[in-house]
Amino acid sequence: MFDTQLPIDTMVIRLSAAVLLSMLLGWERESKDRPAGIRTHMLVGLGSAAFFLLAVEFSLGHLKELEDLRPDPTRVFQGIITGIGFLGAGAIIQRGGNVMGLTTGAGVWVSGAIGLACGAGYLVLAGLITAFAFIVLSLMHIVERKYVSSTDEDRTDN
């Protein structure tokens, strides 16, 4: 019924990891009442992992039979990174000379990286990316409040 190159359980683990790890970043953003929250981050992570898995499946399956073609699933990174950049840009607005949403946009972008790492099977790397991003999002605002001047344009989105 399923004609896949990777085992189904491997795909389920990779997709699940992408969703769960991205959820942590989304939870942090949602807890600060930011526009891109849990579901957005989860979907970005899931989509990134899914697109990479599709590229791997396609290159190991259908394209493998073509002798003159050398499939490279890593080229999918370019499209995913660009697409997620577009989504992140949608979270950034300028209001009265203040730029808002930069941190949320960056969080969406990092969720894409988490999804790509999961889709590629680098679950430890995905966990490390998540841990570092979560530390930046949840703890660095304390440092900013204490040591960064109030004119910092990114402070409106911490």
PDB file of C-alpha atoms in Angstrom:
ATOM      1  CA  MET A   1       0.000   0.000   0.000  1.00  0.00           C
ATOM      2  CA  PHE A   2       2.736   2.474   0.949  1.00  0.00           C
ATOM      3  CA  ASP A   3       5.684   2.648  -1.411  1.00  0.00           C
ATOM      4  CA  THR A   4       8.278   4.385   0.742  1.00  0.00           C
ATOM      5  CA  GLN A   5      12.039   4.196   0.964  1.00  0.00           C
ATOM      6  CA  LEU A   6      12.233   5.073   4.652  1.00  0.00           C
ATOM      7  CA  PRO A   7      10.431   2.949   7.236  1.00  0.00           C
ATOM      8  CA  ILE A   8       7.092   4.402   8.370  1.00  0.00           C
ATOM      9  CA  ASP A   9       8.187   4.469  12.021  1.00  0.00           C
ATOM     10  CA  THR A  10      11.239   6.558  11.072  1.00  0.00           C
ATOM     11  CA  MET A  11       9.007   9.079   9.339  1.00  0.00           C
ATOM     12  CA  VAL A  12       6.587   9.186  12.285  1.00  0.00           C
ATOM     13  CA  ILE A  13       9.445   9.776  14.742  1.00  0.00           C
ATOM     14  CA  ARG A  14      10.947  12.556  12.626  1.00  0.00           C
ATOM     15  CA  LEU A  15       7.629  14.312  12.039  1.00  0.00           C
ATOM     16  CA  SER A  16       6.613  13.960  15.696  1.00  0.00           C
ATOM     17  CA  ALA A  17       9.935  15.366  16.877  1.00  0.00           C
ATOM     18  CA  ALA A  18       9.539  18.355  14.545  1.00  0.00           C
ATOM     19  CA  VAL A  19       6.055  19.074  15.874  1.00  0.00           C
ATOM     20  CA  LEU A  20       6.937  18.654  19.545  1.00  0.00           C
ATOM     21  CA  LEU A  21      10.188  20.611  19.462  1.00  0.00           C
ATOM     22  CA  SER A  22       8.652  23.466  17.462  1.00  0.00           C
ATOM     23  CA  MET A  23       5.748  23.488  19.899  1.00  0.00           C
ATOM     24  CA  LEU A  24       8.125  24.569  22.669  1.00  0.00           C
ATOM     25  CA  LEU A  25       9.099  27.699  20.770  1.00  0.00           C
ATOM     26  CA  GLY A  26       5.484  28.401  19.911  1.00  0.00           C
ATOM     27  CA  TRP A  27       4.484  27.981  23.532  1.00  0.00           C
ATOM     28  CA  GLU A  28       7.053  30.575  24.594  1.00  0.00           C
ATOM     29  CA  ARG A  29       5.794  33.042  21.951  1.00  0.00           C
ATOM     30  CA  GLU A  30       2.165  32.371  22.854  1.00  0.00           C
ATOM     31  CA  SER A  31       2.880  32.882  26.562  1.00  0.00           C
ATOM     32  CA  LYS A  32       4.019  36.407  25.652  1.00  0.00           C
ATOM     33  CA  ASP A  33       0.868  36.931  23.551  1.00  0.00           C
ATOM     34  CA  ARG A  34       2.757  37.160  20.254  1.00  0.00           C
ATOM     35  CA  PRO A  35       1.003  36.676  16.892  1.00  0.00           C
ATOM     36  CA  ALA A  36       2.808  33.492  15.806  1.00  0.00           C
ATOM     37  CA  GLY A  37       2.135  31.022  18.581  1.00  0.00           C
ATOM     38  CA  ILE A  38       1.973  27.299  19.215  1.00  0.00           C
ATOM     39  CA  ARG A  39       0.108  26.181  16.096  1.00  0.00           C
ATOM     40  CA  THR A  40       2.122  28.382  13.733  1.00  0.00           C
ATOM     41  CA  HIS A  41       5.456  27.126  15.037  1.00  0.00           C
ATOM     42  CA  MET A  42       4.253  23.520  15.046  1.00  0.00           C
ATOM     43  CA  LEU A  43       3.068  23.776  11.452  1.00  0.00           C
ATOM     44  CA  VAL A  44       6.319  25.397  10.307  1.00  0.00           C
ATOM     45  CA  GLY A  45       8.356  22.627  11.949  1.00  0.00           C
ATOM     46  CA  LEU A  46       6.077  19.926  10.568  1.00  0.00           C
ATOM     47  CA  GLY A  47       6.058  21.417   7.083  1.00  0.00           C
ATOM     48  CA  SER A  48       9.833  21.730   6.977  1.00  0.00           C
ATOM     49  CA  ALA A  49      10.304  18.130   8.085  1.00  0.00           C
ATOM     50  CA  ALA A  50       7.645  16.925   5.662  1.00  0.00           C
ATOM     51  CA  PHE A  51       9.155  18.713   2.671  1.00  0.00           C
ATOM     52  CA  PHE A  52      12.562  17.299   3.455  1.00  0.00           C
ATOM     53  CA  LEU A  53      11.166  13.783   3.878  1.00  0.00           C
ATOM     54  CA  LEU A  54       9.367  14.164   0.553  1.00  0.00           C
ATOM     55  CA  ALA A  55      12.631  15.199  -1.106  1.00  0.00           C
ATOM     56  CA  VAL A  56      14.437  12.200   0.393  1.00  0.00           C
ATOM     57  CA  GLU A  57      11.677   9.809  -0.615  1.00  0.00           C
ATOM     58  CA  PHE A  58      11.556  11.218  -4.119  1.00  0.00           C
ATOM     59  CA  SER A  59      15.321  11.132  -4.609  1.00  0.00           C
ATOM     60  CA  LEU A  60      15.678   7.612  -3.205  1.00  0.00           C
ATOM     61  CA  GLY A  61      12.716   6.312  -5.143  1.00  0.00           C
ATOM     62  CA  HIS A  62      11.604   7.761  -8.455  1.00  0.00           C
ATOM     63  CA  LEU A  63      14.686   9.794  -9.299  1.00  0.00           C
ATOM     64  CA  LYS A  64      17.133   7.043  -8.361  1.00  0.00           C
ATOM     65  CA  GLU A  65      16.209   5.172 -11.526  1.00  0.00           C
ATOM     66  CA  LEU A  66      17.286   8.020 -13.825  1.00  0.00           C
ATOM     67  CA  GLU A  67      20.955   7.542 -14.706  1.00  0.00           C
ATOM     68  CA  ASP A  68      21.768  11.080 -15.875  1.00  0.00           C
ATOM     69  CA  LEU A  69      20.193  12.765 -12.883  1.00  0.00           C
ATOM     70  CA  ARG A  70      21.877  13.148  -9.513  1.00  0.00           C
ATOM     71  CA  PRO A  71      19.164  13.978  -7.007  1.00  0.00           C
ATOM     72  CA  ASP A  72      20.153  16.161  -4.065  1.00  0.00           C
ATOM     73  CA  PRO A  73      17.471  16.474  -1.387  1.00  0.00           C
ATOM     74  CA  THR A  74      19.466  19.174   0.401  1.00  0.00           C
ATOM     75  CA  ARG A  75      18.490  21.625  -2.353  1.00  0.00           C
ATOM     76  CA  VAL A  76      15.061  21.611  -0.763  1.00  0.00           C
ATOM     77  CA  PHE A  77      16.640  23.635   2.066  1.00  0.00           C
ATOM     78  CA  GLN A  78      16.820  26.674  -0.201  1.00  0.00           C
ATOM     79  CA  GLY A  79      13.114  26.713  -0.908  1.00  0.00           C
ATOM     80  CA  ILE A  80      12.111  25.988   2.661  1.00  0.00           C
ATOM     81  CA  ILE A  81      14.368  28.666   4.132  1.00  0.00           C
ATOM     82  CA  THR A  82      13.074  31.233   1.632  1.00  0.00           C
ATOM     83  CA  GLY A  83       9.442  30.306   2.233  1.00  0.00           C
ATOM     84  CA  ILE A  84       9.799  30.457   5.989  1.00  0.00           C
ATOM     85  CA  GLY A  85      11.580  33.794   5.676  1.00  0.00           C
ATOM     86  CA  PHE A  86       8.493  35.047   3.884  1.00  0.00           C
ATOM     87  CA  LEU A  87       6.266  33.813   6.728  1.00  0.00           C
ATOM     88  CA  GLY A  88       8.535  35.396   9.318  1.00  0.00           C
ATOM     89  CA  ALA A  89       8.490  38.687   7.445  1.00  0.00           C
ATOM     90  CA  GLY A  90       4.713  38.632   7.744  1.00  0.00           C
ATOM     91  CA  ALA A  91       5.077  38.784  11.531  1.00  0.00           C
ATOM     92  CA  ILE A  92       7.204  41.939  11.349  1.00  0.00           C
ATOM     93  CA  ILE A  93       5.385  45.246  11.342  1.00  0.00           C
ATOM     94  CA  GLN A  94       6.372  48.872  11.754  1.00  0.00           C
ATOM     95  CA  ARG A  95       4.163  51.044  13.857  1.00  0.00           C
ATOM     96  CA  GLY A  96       4.991  54.641  14.691  1.00  0.00           C
ATOM     97  CA  GLY A  97       8.708  54.223  14.066  1.00  0.00           C
ATOM     98  CA  ASN A  98       8.896  51.044  16.182  1.00  0.00           C
ATOM     99  CA  VAL A  99       9.667  47.716  14.557  1.00  0.00           C
ATOM    100  CA  MET A 100       7.731  44.852  16.123  1.00  0.00           C
ATOM    101  CA  GLY A 101       7.718  41.130  15.489  1.00  0.00           C
ATOM    102  CA  LEU A 102      11.397  40.565  14.715  1.00  0.00           C
ATOM    103  CA  THR A 103      11.834  37.992  17.470  1.00  0.00           C
ATOM    104  CA  THR A 104       8.644  36.193  16.514  1.00  0.00           C
ATOM    105  CA  GLY A 105       9.747  36.117  12.874  1.00  0.00           C
ATOM    106  CA  ALA A 106      13.116  34.730  13.913  1.00  0.00           C
ATOM    107  CA  GLY A 107      11.363  32.101  16.039  1.00  0.00           C
ATOM    108  CA  VAL A 108       9.340  30.956  13.039  1.00  0.00           C
ATOM    109  CA  TRP A 109      12.547  30.753  11.015  1.00  0.00           C
ATOM    110  CA  VAL A 110      14.250  28.660  13.729  1.00  0.00           C
ATOM    111  CA  SER A 111      11.210  26.350  13.830  1.00  0.00           C
ATOM    112  CA  GLY A 112      11.914  25.702  10.166  1.00  0.00           C
ATOM    113  CA  ALA A 113      15.489  24.759  11.018  1.00  0.00           C
ATOM    114  CA  ILE A 114      14.212  22.406  13.712  1.00  0.00           C
ATOM    115  CA  GLY A 115      11.870  20.798  11.197  1.00  0.00           C
ATOM    116  CA  LEU A 116      14.646  20.397   8.624  1.00  0.00           C
ATOM    117  CA  ALA A 117      16.938  18.792  11.202  1.00  0.00           C
ATOM    118  CA  CYS A 118      14.160  16.391  12.234  1.00  0.00           C
ATOM    119  CA  GLY A 119      13.253  15.569   8.645  1.00  0.00           C
ATOM    120  CA  ALA A 120      16.898  14.800   7.908  1.00  0.00           C
ATOM    121  CA  GLY A 121      17.079  12.542  10.955  1.00  0.00           C
ATOM    122  CA  TYR A 122      19.316  14.762  13.077  1.00  0.00           C
ATOM    123  CA  LEU A 123      17.130  14.603  16.167  1.00  0.00           C
ATOM    124  CA  VAL A 124      19.921  15.443  18.627  1.00  0.00           C
ATOM    125  CA  LEU A 125      20.800  18.530  16.590  1.00  0.00           C
ATOM    126  CA  ALA A 126      17.108  19.472  16.485  1.00  0.00           C
ATOM    127  CA  GLY A 127      16.946  19.133  20.269  1.00  0.00           C
ATOM    128  CA  LEU A 128      20.018  21.330  20.678  1.00  0.00           C
ATOM    129  CA  ILE A 129      18.604  23.968  18.333  1.00  0.00           C
ATOM    130  CA  THR A 130      15.367  23.931  20.333  1.00  0.00           C
ATOM    131  CA  ALA A 131      17.179  24.215  23.659  1.00  0.00           C
ATOM    132  CA  PHE A 132      19.297  27.151  22.522  1.00  0.00           C
ATOM    133  CA  ALA A 133      16.340  28.929  20.928  1.00  0.00           C
ATOM    134  CA  PHE A 134      14.196  28.387  24.012  1.00  0.00           C
ATOM    135  CA  ILE A 135      16.950  29.822  26.214  1.00  0.00           C
ATOM    136  CA  VAL A 136      17.246  32.846  23.954  1.00  0.00           C
ATOM    137  CA  LEU A 137      13.488  33.416  23.892  1.00  0.00           C
ATOM    138  CA  SER A 138      12.693  32.723  27.526  1.00  0.00           C
ATOM    139  CA  LEU A 139      15.754  33.910  29.440  1.00  0.00           C
ATOM    140  CA  MET A 140      17.450  36.626  27.424  1.00  0.00           C
ATOM    141  CA  HIS A 141      14.641  39.132  28.038  1.00  0.00           C
ATOM    142  CA  ILE A 142      15.858  39.226  31.655  1.00  0.00           C
ATOM    143  CA  VAL A 143      19.346  40.208  30.488  1.00  0.00           C
ATOM    144  CA  GLU A 144      17.891  42.743  28.039  1.00  0.00           C
ATOM    145  CA  ARG A 145      15.796  44.417  30.702  1.00  0.00           C
ATOM    146  CA  LYS A 146      18.768  44.729  32.979  1.00  0.00           C
ATOM    147  CA  TYR A 147      21.562  45.686  30.583  1.00  0.00           C
ATOM    148  CA  VAL A 148      20.126  46.913  27.254  1.00  0.00           C
ATOM    149  CA  SER A 149      18.839  50.453  26.810  1.00  0.00           C
ATOM    150  CA  SER A 150      15.105  50.985  26.405  1.00  0.00           C
ATOM    151  CA  THR A 151      15.617  52.338  22.881  1.00  0.00           C
ATOM    152  CA  ASP A 152      16.492  48.902  21.474  1.00  0.00           C
ATOM    153  CA  GLU A 153      13.970  48.314  18.667  1.00  0.00           C
ATOM    154  CA  ASP A 154      13.697  44.564  19.361  1.00  0.00           C
ATOM    155  CA  ARG A 155      12.669  45.075  22.995  1.00  0.00           C
ATOM    156  CA  THR A 156       9.067  45.530  21.910  1.00  0.00           C
ATOM    157  CA  ASP A 157       8.986  41.852  20.888  1.00  0.00           C
ATOM    158  CA  ASN A 158      10.782  40.038  23.699  1.00  0.00           C
TER     159      ASN A 158
END
